[in-house]
Short mmCIF file of C-alpha atoms in Angstrom, two decimals:
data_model
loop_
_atom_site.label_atom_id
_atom_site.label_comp_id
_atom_site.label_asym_id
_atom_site.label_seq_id
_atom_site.Cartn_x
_atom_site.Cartn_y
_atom_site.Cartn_z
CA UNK A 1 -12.24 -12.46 1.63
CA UNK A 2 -11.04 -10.55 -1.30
CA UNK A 3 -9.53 -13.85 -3.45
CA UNK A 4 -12.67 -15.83 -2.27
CA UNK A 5 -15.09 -13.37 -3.49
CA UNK A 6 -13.10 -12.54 -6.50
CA UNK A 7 -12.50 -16.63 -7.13
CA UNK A 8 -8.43 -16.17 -7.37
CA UNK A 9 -6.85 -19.29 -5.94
CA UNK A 10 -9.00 -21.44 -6.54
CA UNK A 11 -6.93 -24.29 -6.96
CA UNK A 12 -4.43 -23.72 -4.43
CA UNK A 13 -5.62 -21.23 -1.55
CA UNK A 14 -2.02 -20.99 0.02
CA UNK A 15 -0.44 -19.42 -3.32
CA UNK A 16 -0.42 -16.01 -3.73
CA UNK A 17 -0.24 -13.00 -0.98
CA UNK A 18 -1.64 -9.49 0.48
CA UNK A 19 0.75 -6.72 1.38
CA UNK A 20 -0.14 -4.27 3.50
CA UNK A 21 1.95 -0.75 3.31
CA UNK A 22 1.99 0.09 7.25
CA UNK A 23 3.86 2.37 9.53
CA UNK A 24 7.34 1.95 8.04
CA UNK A 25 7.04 -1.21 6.41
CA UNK A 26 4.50 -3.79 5.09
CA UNK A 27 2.75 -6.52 6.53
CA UNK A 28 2.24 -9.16 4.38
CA UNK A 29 1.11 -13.20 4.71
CA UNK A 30 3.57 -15.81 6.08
CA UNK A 31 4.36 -18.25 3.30
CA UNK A 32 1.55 -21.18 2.44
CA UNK A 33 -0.98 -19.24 4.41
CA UNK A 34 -4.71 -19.92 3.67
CA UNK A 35 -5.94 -16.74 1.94
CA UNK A 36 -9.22 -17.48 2.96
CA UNK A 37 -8.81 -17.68 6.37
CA UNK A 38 -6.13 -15.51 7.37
CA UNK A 39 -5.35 -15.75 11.39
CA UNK A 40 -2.73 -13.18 12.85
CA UNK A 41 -0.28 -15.67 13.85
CA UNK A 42 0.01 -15.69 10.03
CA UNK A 43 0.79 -12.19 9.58
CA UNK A 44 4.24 -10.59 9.42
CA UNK A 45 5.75 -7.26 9.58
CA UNK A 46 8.90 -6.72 7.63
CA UNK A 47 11.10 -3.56 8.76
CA UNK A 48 13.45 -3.44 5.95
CA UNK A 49 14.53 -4.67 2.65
CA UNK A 50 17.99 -4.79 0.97
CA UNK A 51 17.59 -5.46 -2.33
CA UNK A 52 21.43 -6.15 -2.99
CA UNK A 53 21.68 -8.39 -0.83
CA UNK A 54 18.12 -9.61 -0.78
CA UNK A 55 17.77 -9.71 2.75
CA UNK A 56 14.63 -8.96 5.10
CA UNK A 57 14.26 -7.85 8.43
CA UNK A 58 10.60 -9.21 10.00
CA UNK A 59 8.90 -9.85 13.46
CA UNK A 60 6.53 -12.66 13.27
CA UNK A 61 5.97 -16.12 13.79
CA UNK A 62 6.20 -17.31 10.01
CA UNK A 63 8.39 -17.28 7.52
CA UNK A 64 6.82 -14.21 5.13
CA UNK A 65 6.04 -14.51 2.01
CA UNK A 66 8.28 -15.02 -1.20
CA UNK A 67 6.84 -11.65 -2.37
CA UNK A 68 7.88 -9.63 0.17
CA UNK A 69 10.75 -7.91 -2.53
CA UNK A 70 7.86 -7.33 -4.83
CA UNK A 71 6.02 -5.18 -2.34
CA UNK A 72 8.84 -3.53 -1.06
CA UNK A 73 10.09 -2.41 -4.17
CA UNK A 74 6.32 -1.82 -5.75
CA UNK A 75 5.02 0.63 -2.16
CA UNK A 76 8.66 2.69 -3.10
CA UNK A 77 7.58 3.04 -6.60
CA UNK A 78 4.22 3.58 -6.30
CA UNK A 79 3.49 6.16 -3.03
CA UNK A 80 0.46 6.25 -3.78
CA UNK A 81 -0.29 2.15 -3.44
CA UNK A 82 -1.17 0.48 -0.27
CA UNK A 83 -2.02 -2.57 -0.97
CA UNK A 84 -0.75 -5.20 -3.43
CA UNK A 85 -2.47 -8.41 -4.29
CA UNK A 86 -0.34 -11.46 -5.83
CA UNK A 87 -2.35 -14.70 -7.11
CA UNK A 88 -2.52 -17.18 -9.18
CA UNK A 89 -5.24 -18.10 -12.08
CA UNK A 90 -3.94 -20.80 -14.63
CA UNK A 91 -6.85 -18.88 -17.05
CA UNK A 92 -4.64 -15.32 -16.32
CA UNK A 93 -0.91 -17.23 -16.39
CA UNK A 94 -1.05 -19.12 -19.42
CA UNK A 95 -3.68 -16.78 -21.72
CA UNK A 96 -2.08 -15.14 -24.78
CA UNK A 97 -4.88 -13.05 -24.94
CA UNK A 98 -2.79 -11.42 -21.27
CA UNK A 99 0.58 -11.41 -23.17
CA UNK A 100 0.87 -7.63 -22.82
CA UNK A 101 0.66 -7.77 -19.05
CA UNK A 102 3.49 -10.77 -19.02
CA UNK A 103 6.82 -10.00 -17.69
CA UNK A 104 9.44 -10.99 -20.85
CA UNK A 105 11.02 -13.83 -19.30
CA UNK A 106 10.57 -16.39 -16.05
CA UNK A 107 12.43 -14.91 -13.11
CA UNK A 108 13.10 -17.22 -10.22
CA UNK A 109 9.80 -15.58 -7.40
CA UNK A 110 11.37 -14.17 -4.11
CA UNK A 111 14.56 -12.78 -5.97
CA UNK A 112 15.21 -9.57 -6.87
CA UNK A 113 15.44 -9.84 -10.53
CA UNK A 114 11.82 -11.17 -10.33
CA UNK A 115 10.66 -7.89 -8.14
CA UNK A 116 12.08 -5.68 -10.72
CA UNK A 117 10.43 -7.31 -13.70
CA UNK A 118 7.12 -7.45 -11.84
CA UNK A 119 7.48 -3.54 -11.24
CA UNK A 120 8.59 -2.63 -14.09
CA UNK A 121 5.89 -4.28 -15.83
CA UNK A 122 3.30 -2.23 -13.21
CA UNK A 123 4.51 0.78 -14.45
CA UNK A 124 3.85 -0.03 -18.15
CA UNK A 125 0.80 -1.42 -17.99
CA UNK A 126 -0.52 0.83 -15.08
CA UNK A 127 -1.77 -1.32 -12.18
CA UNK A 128 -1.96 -4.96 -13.45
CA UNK A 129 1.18 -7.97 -14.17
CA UNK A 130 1.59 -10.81 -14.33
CA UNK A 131 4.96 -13.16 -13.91
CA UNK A 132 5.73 -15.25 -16.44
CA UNK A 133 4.76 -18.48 -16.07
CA UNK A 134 4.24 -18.07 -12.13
CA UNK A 135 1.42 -15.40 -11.47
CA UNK A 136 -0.54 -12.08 -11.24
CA UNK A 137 0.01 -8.81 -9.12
CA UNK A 138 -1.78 -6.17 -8.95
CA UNK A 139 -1.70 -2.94 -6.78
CA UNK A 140 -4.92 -1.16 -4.49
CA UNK A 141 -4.97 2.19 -2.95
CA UNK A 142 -7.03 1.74 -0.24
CA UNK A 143 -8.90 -1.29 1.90
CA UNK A 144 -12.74 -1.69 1.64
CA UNK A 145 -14.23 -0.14 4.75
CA UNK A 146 -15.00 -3.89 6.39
CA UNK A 147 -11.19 -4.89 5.67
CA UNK A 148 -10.05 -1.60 6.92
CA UNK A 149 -12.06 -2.44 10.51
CA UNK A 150 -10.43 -5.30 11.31
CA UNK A 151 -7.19 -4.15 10.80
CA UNK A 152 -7.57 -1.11 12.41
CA UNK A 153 -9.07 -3.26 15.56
CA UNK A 154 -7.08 -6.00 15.21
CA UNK A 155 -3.47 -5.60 14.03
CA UNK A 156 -2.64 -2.51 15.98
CA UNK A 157 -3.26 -4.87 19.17
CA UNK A 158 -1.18 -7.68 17.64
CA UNK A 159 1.67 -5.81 16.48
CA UNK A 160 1.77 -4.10 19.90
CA UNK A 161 2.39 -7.37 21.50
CA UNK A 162 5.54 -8.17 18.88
#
């Protein structure tokens, strides 16, 4: 609900992801996943990740999102985060009036170069980057109390059954 409320994606609603810090790990949206109507079948939950070697360790049924290094690296640096949003908005991207929040240079997404840049631009600008020329991310410390519900009711179960 949040990038249909918030009118992110717009254009293309299987861009983008939601990262979930939980138990160990994060859970976080299979690649092209409909960010308006996310099913659990869509959902993954990635163990591990090696940044060196850029490797991940999931359970799920999809392929999980490009971003996974991003939110790996961004719920180590920031303990306090539990949630990190990635999207796209052409009117963000390409503004110059955003050019503070833009990483320096385009990093190839899903690498760890780009999860770096993207982190280290978090840190400077406290909360809000974007990558150049591919997208915004932005970091949440907690779920709304309707979001926080269903996962609560909903993911334990499915996760169980992994």
């Amino acid at each position: 609900m949040y990038f249909k409320e918030m009118k992110l994606n717009d254009t293309d609603r299987v861009a983008g992801a939601i990262a979930i810090r939980f138990r160990n790990g994060v859970l976080i949206n299979a690649s092209r996943t409909d960010k308006y109507n996310i099913t659990e079948d869509r959902i993954c939950y990635v163990e591990k990740y090696i940044p060196k070697s850029n490797e991940i360790y999931w359970v799920g049924t999809h392929t999980p999102s490009s971003e996974t290094a991003v939110a790996f690296l961004a719920f180590q640096d920031f303990p306090f985060a539990n949630i990190l949003l990635h999207f796209h908005d052409k009117r963000m991207t390409y503004t110059p009036q955003l050019t503070q929040y833009r990483t320096d240079k385009y990093v190839t997404y899903g690498t760890p170069g780009e999860a770096k840049a993207i982190v280290r631009k978090l840190k400077e600008t406290k909360n809000f980057a974007i990558a150049h020329g591919h997208g915004e991310f932005s970091y949440r410390f907690r779920l709304s109390r309707s979001s926080r519900i269903y996962y609560q009711n909903h993911l334990n179960d499915y996760l169980e059954q992994l």
